[in-house]
Amino acid sequence: QQPVQSPQAVILREGEDAVINCSSSKALYSVHWYRQKHGEAPVFLMILLKGGEQKGHEKISASFNEKKQQSSLYLTASQLSYSGTYFCGTGVTGGGNKLTFGTGTQLKVEL
Amino acid sequence: GAVVSQHPSWVICKSGTSVKIECRSLDFQATTMFWYRQFPKQSLMLMATSNEGSKATYEQGVEKDKFLINHASLTLSTLTVTSAHPEDSSFYICSATHPRQGNYEQYFGPGTRLTVT
């Protein structure tokens, strides 16, 4: 079953913040976040492993709550380049490196 | 590092013909490669997991005789869509796991847009 992301779509003005959520019905071992621009392949943002850690990458960070089987991606001071569709990819224990991708969140940043 | 290429990037073929798509890891060796299909405005759906030197593992509902996968080396996997039909038109993307961090990171190729007429 595919992880559910929320919101489905969001429009921001440059400089605003956003949170994208990813919720799974399965016990997760890892959560991967990707950004995809139209007609292009997804670009790896970060990976979070079981342990409830939070990671940061400049103005983009993420958290992973393994008990709730949820992850959130935080975008601060958004830039025009952040526009795209964000996907979470989830891995389960015993699933090898296989990922199940979420429903996606379309993000558009405007001036 | 971690560059994955795909060829071709765009292909149009006639119904009933076969199309081969190549996926290469350019600067690393990938023991595992994945093939995904993505329809417009939808998520990536895993089709199969390809391990070098062994048979691919297909996801439920994916016809292995229609989507032939060969992983001949640590840097090359191929997907052949046999007897293609218009409903096979889609964006096909491969990914490869990088040896960093215990093979958890997946890096994607640029994708191949297939149109079957």
mmCIF file of C-alpha atoms in Angstrom:
data_model
loop_
_atom_site.group_PDB
_atom_site.id
_atom_site.type_symbol
_atom_site.label_atom_id
_atom_site.label_comp_id
_atom_site.label_asym_id
_atom_site.label_seq_id
_atom_site.Cartn_x
_atom_site.Cartn_y
_atom_site.Cartn_z
ATOM 1 C CA GLN A 1 0.000 0.000 0.000
ATOM 2 C CA GLN A 2 1.305 3.381 -1.030
ATOM 3 C CA PRO A 3 2.299 5.923 1.664
ATOM 4 C CA VAL A 4 0.001 8.920 1.753
ATOM 5 C CA GLN A 5 1.459 12.399 1.491
ATOM 6 C CA SER A 6 -0.140 15.625 2.545
ATOM 7 C CA PRO A 7 -0.840 18.161 1.349
ATOM 8 C CA GLN A 8 -1.431 17.083 -2.245
ATOM 9 C CA ALA A 9 -0.377 20.477 -3.514
ATOM 10 C CA VAL A 10 0.730 23.798 -2.096
ATOM 11 C CA ILE A 11 1.622 27.215 -3.459
ATOM 12 C CA LEU A 12 4.068 29.388 -1.568
ATOM 13 C CA ARG A 13 5.468 32.839 -1.986
ATOM 14 C CA GLU A 14 9.236 33.005 -2.026
ATOM 15 C CA GLY A 15 10.571 33.040 1.513
ATOM 16 C CA GLU A 16 7.660 31.153 3.067
ATOM 17 C CA ASP A 17 7.942 27.841 4.877
ATOM 18 C CA ALA A 18 6.228 24.532 4.154
ATOM 19 C CA VAL A 19 5.844 21.116 5.725
ATOM 20 C CA ILE A 20 5.186 17.967 3.722
ATOM 21 C CA ASN A 21 4.023 14.855 5.530
ATOM 22 C CA CYS A 22 4.382 11.202 4.637
ATOM 23 C CA SER A 23 2.362 8.549 6.424
ATOM 24 C CA SER A 24 2.671 4.799 6.016
ATOM 25 C CA SER A 25 0.561 1.871 7.195
ATOM 26 C CA LYS A 26 3.650 -0.300 7.508
ATOM 27 C CA ALA A 27 6.492 -0.414 10.012
ATOM 28 C CA LEU A 28 9.299 1.530 8.393
ATOM 29 C CA TYR A 29 13.029 1.132 8.444
ATOM 30 C CA SER A 30 13.880 4.084 6.270
ATOM 31 C CA VAL A 31 12.378 7.134 4.634
ATOM 32 C CA HIS A 32 13.905 8.755 1.586
ATOM 33 C CA TRP A 33 12.908 12.148 0.219
ATOM 34 C CA TYR A 34 13.115 13.138 -3.426
ATOM 35 C CA ARG A 35 12.197 16.158 -5.504
ATOM 36 C CA GLN A 36 11.132 15.758 -9.114
ATOM 37 C CA LYS A 37 10.781 18.528 -11.650
ATOM 38 C CA HIS A 38 8.457 18.103 -14.594
ATOM 39 C CA GLY A 39 9.802 15.671 -17.172
ATOM 40 C CA GLU A 40 12.908 14.912 -15.149
ATOM 41 C CA ALA A 41 14.038 12.131 -12.850
ATOM 42 C CA PRO A 42 13.692 12.425 -9.078
ATOM 43 C CA VAL A 43 16.630 13.971 -7.247
ATOM 44 C CA PHE A 44 17.712 12.527 -3.917
ATOM 45 C CA LEU A 45 17.361 14.936 -0.993
ATOM 46 C CA MET A 46 17.992 12.902 2.121
ATOM 47 C CA ILE A 47 17.516 9.602 3.872
ATOM 48 C CA LEU A 48 16.381 8.952 7.420
ATOM 49 C CA LEU A 49 16.863 5.611 9.100
ATOM 50 C CA LYS A 50 15.015 4.010 11.985
ATOM 51 C CA GLY A 51 15.852 5.804 15.196
ATOM 52 C CA GLY A 52 13.644 8.876 15.022
ATOM 53 C CA GLU A 53 16.440 11.094 13.818
ATOM 54 C CA GLN A 54 16.142 14.456 12.239
ATOM 55 C CA LYS A 55 18.354 15.583 9.417
ATOM 56 C CA GLY A 56 19.085 18.926 7.934
ATOM 57 C CA HIS A 57 20.416 20.097 4.642
ATOM 58 C CA GLU A 58 20.716 23.862 4.500
ATOM 59 C CA LYS A 59 17.116 25.059 4.514
ATOM 60 C CA ILE A 60 15.590 21.627 4.021
ATOM 61 C CA SER A 61 15.302 19.227 6.921
ATOM 62 C CA ALA A 62 13.263 16.156 7.795
ATOM 63 C CA SER A 63 12.155 14.111 10.749
ATOM 64 C CA PHE A 64 11.180 10.469 11.107
ATOM 65 C CA ASN A 65 8.839 9.146 13.773
ATOM 66 C CA GLU A 66 9.117 5.393 13.435
ATOM 67 C CA LYS A 67 6.450 4.723 16.066
ATOM 68 C CA LYS A 68 3.888 6.678 14.100
ATOM 69 C CA GLN A 69 5.312 5.498 10.789
ATOM 70 C CA GLN A 70 5.478 9.073 9.659
ATOM 71 C CA SER A 71 8.032 11.450 8.262
ATOM 72 C CA SER A 72 7.904 15.165 7.636
ATOM 73 C CA LEU A 73 9.952 17.322 5.286
ATOM 74 C CA TYR A 74 10.501 20.931 6.325
ATOM 75 C CA LEU A 75 11.250 23.611 3.752
ATOM 76 C CA THR A 76 12.232 26.962 5.200
ATOM 77 C CA ALA A 77 12.617 30.291 3.435
ATOM 78 C CA SER A 78 11.514 28.675 0.179
ATOM 79 C CA GLN A 79 13.197 29.579 -3.076
ATOM 80 C CA LEU A 80 11.876 29.408 -6.629
ATOM 81 C CA SER A 81 14.133 26.405 -7.205
ATOM 82 C CA TYR A 82 12.202 24.420 -4.609
ATOM 83 C CA SER A 83 9.270 24.079 -6.984
ATOM 84 C CA GLY A 84 8.535 20.532 -8.050
ATOM 85 C CA THR A 85 6.856 17.384 -6.844
ATOM 86 C CA TYR A 86 8.151 15.887 -3.618
ATOM 87 C CA PHE A 87 7.988 12.164 -3.014
ATOM 88 C CA CYS A 88 8.786 10.142 0.041
ATOM 89 C CA GLY A 89 10.100 6.642 -0.538
ATOM 90 C CA THR A 90 9.719 4.173 2.290
ATOM 91 C CA GLY A 91 11.687 1.071 3.083
ATOM 92 C CA VAL A 92 10.638 -1.711 5.415
ATOM 93 C CA THR A 93 12.696 -4.136 7.453
ATOM 94 C CA GLY A 94 13.418 -7.196 5.366
ATOM 95 C CA GLY A 95 12.517 -5.380 2.177
ATOM 96 C CA GLY A 96 16.088 -4.996 1.051
ATOM 97 C CA ASN A 97 16.701 -1.720 -0.698
ATOM 98 C CA LYS A 98 13.235 -1.644 -2.235
ATOM 99 C CA LEU A 99 11.285 1.585 -1.822
ATOM 100 C CA THR A 100 7.573 2.273 -2.043
ATOM 101 C CA PHE A 101 6.929 5.833 -3.126
ATOM 102 C CA GLY A 102 4.257 8.069 -1.666
ATOM 103 C CA THR A 103 1.437 9.813 -3.473
ATOM 104 C CA GLY A 104 3.482 12.972 -4.030
ATOM 105 C CA THR A 105 3.124 16.637 -3.103
ATOM 106 C CA GLN A 106 3.228 19.333 -5.755
ATOM 107 C CA LEU A 107 4.973 22.457 -4.527
ATOM 108 C CA LYS A 108 5.047 25.716 -6.414
ATOM 109 C CA VAL A 109 7.001 28.727 -5.201
ATOM 110 C CA GLU A 110 6.056 32.081 -6.668
ATOM 111 C CA LEU A 111 7.560 35.538 -6.408
ATOM 112 C CA GLY B 1 29.688 10.854 -8.074
ATOM 113 C CA ALA B 2 26.548 8.697 -8.349
ATOM 114 C CA VAL B 3 25.532 9.425 -11.915
ATOM 115 C CA VAL B 4 23.037 7.167 -13.651
ATOM 116 C CA SER B 5 22.300 7.440 -17.342
ATOM 117 C CA GLN B 6 19.511 6.060 -19.480
ATOM 118 C CA HIS B 7 19.264 5.561 -23.186
ATOM 119 C CA PRO B 8 17.265 6.483 -25.117
ATOM 120 C CA SER B 9 15.674 9.466 -23.412
ATOM 121 C CA TRP B 10 12.687 9.424 -25.739
ATOM 122 C CA VAL B 11 11.338 6.792 -28.092
ATOM 123 C CA ILE B 12 8.277 6.339 -30.269
ATOM 124 C CA CYS B 13 7.492 2.886 -31.575
ATOM 125 C CA LYS B 14 4.673 1.142 -33.370
ATOM 126 C CA SER B 15 2.318 -1.209 -31.597
ATOM 127 C CA GLY B 16 3.629 -4.782 -31.605
ATOM 128 C CA THR B 17 7.309 -3.900 -31.730
ATOM 129 C CA SER B 18 9.870 -4.239 -28.928
ATOM 130 C CA VAL B 19 11.891 -1.478 -27.314
ATOM 131 C CA LYS B 20 15.065 -1.797 -25.262
ATOM 132 C CA ILE B 21 16.001 0.755 -22.619
ATOM 133 C CA GLU B 22 19.481 0.855 -21.098
ATOM 134 C CA CYS B 23 20.382 1.992 -17.598
ATOM 135 C CA ARG B 24 24.023 2.596 -16.687
ATOM 136 C CA SER B 25 25.756 3.645 -13.495
ATOM 137 C CA LEU B 26 28.595 5.800 -14.798
ATOM 138 C CA ASP B 27 30.891 6.309 -11.852
ATOM 139 C CA PHE B 28 30.063 3.513 -9.460
ATOM 140 C CA GLN B 29 29.214 -0.155 -9.425
ATOM 141 C CA ALA B 30 25.625 -0.937 -8.617
ATOM 142 C CA THR B 31 24.774 -4.407 -7.409
ATOM 143 C CA THR B 32 21.093 -3.540 -7.457
ATOM 144 C CA MET B 33 19.101 -1.538 -9.961
ATOM 145 C CA PHE B 34 15.396 -0.802 -9.939
ATOM 146 C CA TRP B 35 12.953 -0.146 -12.758
ATOM 147 C CA TYR B 36 9.991 2.155 -12.239
ATOM 148 C CA ARG B 37 7.098 3.302 -14.371
ATOM 149 C CA GLN B 38 5.463 6.665 -13.919
ATOM 150 C CA PHE B 39 2.226 7.783 -15.564
ATOM 151 C CA PRO B 40 1.484 11.510 -15.895
ATOM 152 C CA LYS B 41 0.907 13.240 -12.571
ATOM 153 C CA GLN B 42 1.291 9.983 -10.676
ATOM 154 C CA SER B 43 3.872 8.512 -8.379
ATOM 155 C CA LEU B 44 6.658 6.125 -9.259
ATOM 156 C CA MET B 45 5.549 2.517 -9.315
ATOM 157 C CA LEU B 46 8.225 -0.107 -8.868
ATOM 158 C CA MET B 47 8.194 -2.702 -11.628
ATOM 159 C CA ALA B 48 11.138 -4.890 -10.720
ATOM 160 C CA THR B 49 14.368 -5.215 -8.796
ATOM 161 C CA SER B 50 17.395 -6.196 -10.827
ATOM 162 C CA ASN B 51 20.459 -7.793 -9.266
ATOM 163 C CA GLU B 52 23.647 -8.362 -11.216
ATOM 164 C CA GLY B 53 24.011 -11.958 -12.329
ATOM 165 C CA SER B 54 20.603 -13.140 -11.197
ATOM 166 C CA LYS B 55 17.004 -13.061 -12.349
ATOM 167 C CA ALA B 56 15.010 -9.943 -11.721
ATOM 168 C CA THR B 57 12.324 -9.873 -9.052
ATOM 169 C CA TYR B 58 9.075 -8.512 -10.412
ATOM 170 C CA GLU B 59 6.373 -6.725 -8.469
ATOM 171 C CA GLN B 60 2.896 -8.156 -8.342
ATOM 172 C CA GLY B 61 0.965 -7.447 -11.499
ATOM 173 C CA VAL B 62 4.027 -6.836 -13.689
ATOM 174 C CA GLU B 63 4.333 -9.349 -16.519
ATOM 175 C CA LYS B 64 7.857 -10.702 -16.571
ATOM 176 C CA ASP B 65 7.485 -12.036 -20.105
ATOM 177 C CA LYS B 66 6.482 -8.619 -21.338
ATOM 178 C CA PHE B 67 9.061 -6.574 -19.463
ATOM 179 C CA LEU B 68 12.349 -8.411 -19.845
ATOM 180 C CA ILE B 69 15.122 -7.286 -17.543
ATOM 181 C CA ASN B 70 18.765 -8.195 -17.906
ATOM 182 C CA HIS B 71 21.489 -7.109 -15.503
ATOM 183 C CA ALA B 72 24.589 -8.214 -17.334
ATOM 184 C CA SER B 73 27.189 -6.261 -15.362
ATOM 185 C CA LEU B 74 27.580 -4.102 -12.272
ATOM 186 C CA THR B 75 27.056 -0.989 -14.385
ATOM 187 C CA LEU B 76 24.367 -1.993 -16.883
ATOM 188 C CA SER B 77 20.769 -3.127 -16.687
ATOM 189 C CA THR B 78 18.367 -3.271 -19.611
ATOM 190 C CA LEU B 79 14.585 -3.272 -19.805
ATOM 191 C CA THR B 80 12.960 -4.590 -22.965
ATOM 192 C CA VAL B 81 9.294 -3.884 -23.512
ATOM 193 C CA THR B 82 8.144 -6.675 -25.794
ATOM 194 C CA SER B 83 5.158 -6.433 -28.116
ATOM 195 C CA ALA B 84 4.496 -2.901 -26.931
ATOM 196 C CA HIS B 85 0.955 -1.535 -26.929
ATOM 197 C CA PRO B 86 -0.338 2.025 -26.475
ATOM 198 C CA GLU B 87 -1.134 1.321 -22.820
ATOM 199 C CA ASP B 88 2.601 0.727 -22.251
ATOM 200 C CA SER B 89 3.252 4.377 -23.077
ATOM 201 C CA SER B 90 4.794 5.859 -19.967
ATOM 202 C CA PHE B 91 7.897 7.365 -18.367
ATOM 203 C CA TYR B 92 10.300 4.568 -17.440
ATOM 204 C CA ILE B 93 12.944 5.395 -14.863
ATOM 205 C CA CYS B 94 15.744 3.281 -13.483
ATOM 206 C CA SER B 95 17.652 3.771 -10.278
ATOM 207 C CA ALA B 96 20.764 2.275 -8.778
ATOM 208 C CA THR B 97 21.792 1.899 -5.189
ATOM 209 C CA HIS B 98 25.078 3.549 -4.345
ATOM 210 C CA PRO B 99 27.516 1.625 -2.165
ATOM 211 C CA ARG B 100 27.593 4.501 0.341
ATOM 212 C CA GLN B 101 25.680 4.079 3.549
ATOM 213 C CA GLY B 102 25.001 0.400 3.155
ATOM 214 C CA ASN B 103 23.371 0.671 -0.242
ATOM 215 C CA TYR B 104 20.369 2.659 0.978
ATOM 216 C CA GLU B 105 20.562 5.634 -1.345
ATOM 217 C CA GLN B 106 18.947 5.309 -4.741
ATOM 218 C CA TYR B 107 20.080 7.501 -7.605
ATOM 219 C CA PHE B 108 17.834 7.871 -10.592
ATOM 220 C CA GLY B 109 18.516 8.006 -14.282
ATOM 221 C CA PRO B 110 16.979 10.800 -16.353
ATOM 222 C CA GLY B 111 14.144 8.557 -17.533
ATOM 223 C CA THR B 112 12.912 7.296 -20.893
ATOM 224 C CA ARG B 113 9.652 8.525 -22.309
ATOM 225 C CA LEU B 114 8.041 5.751 -24.347
ATOM 226 C CA THR B 115 5.177 6.447 -26.711
ATOM 227 C CA VAL B 116 3.558 3.518 -28.490
ATOM 228 C CA THR B 117 1.427 4.408 -31.500
#
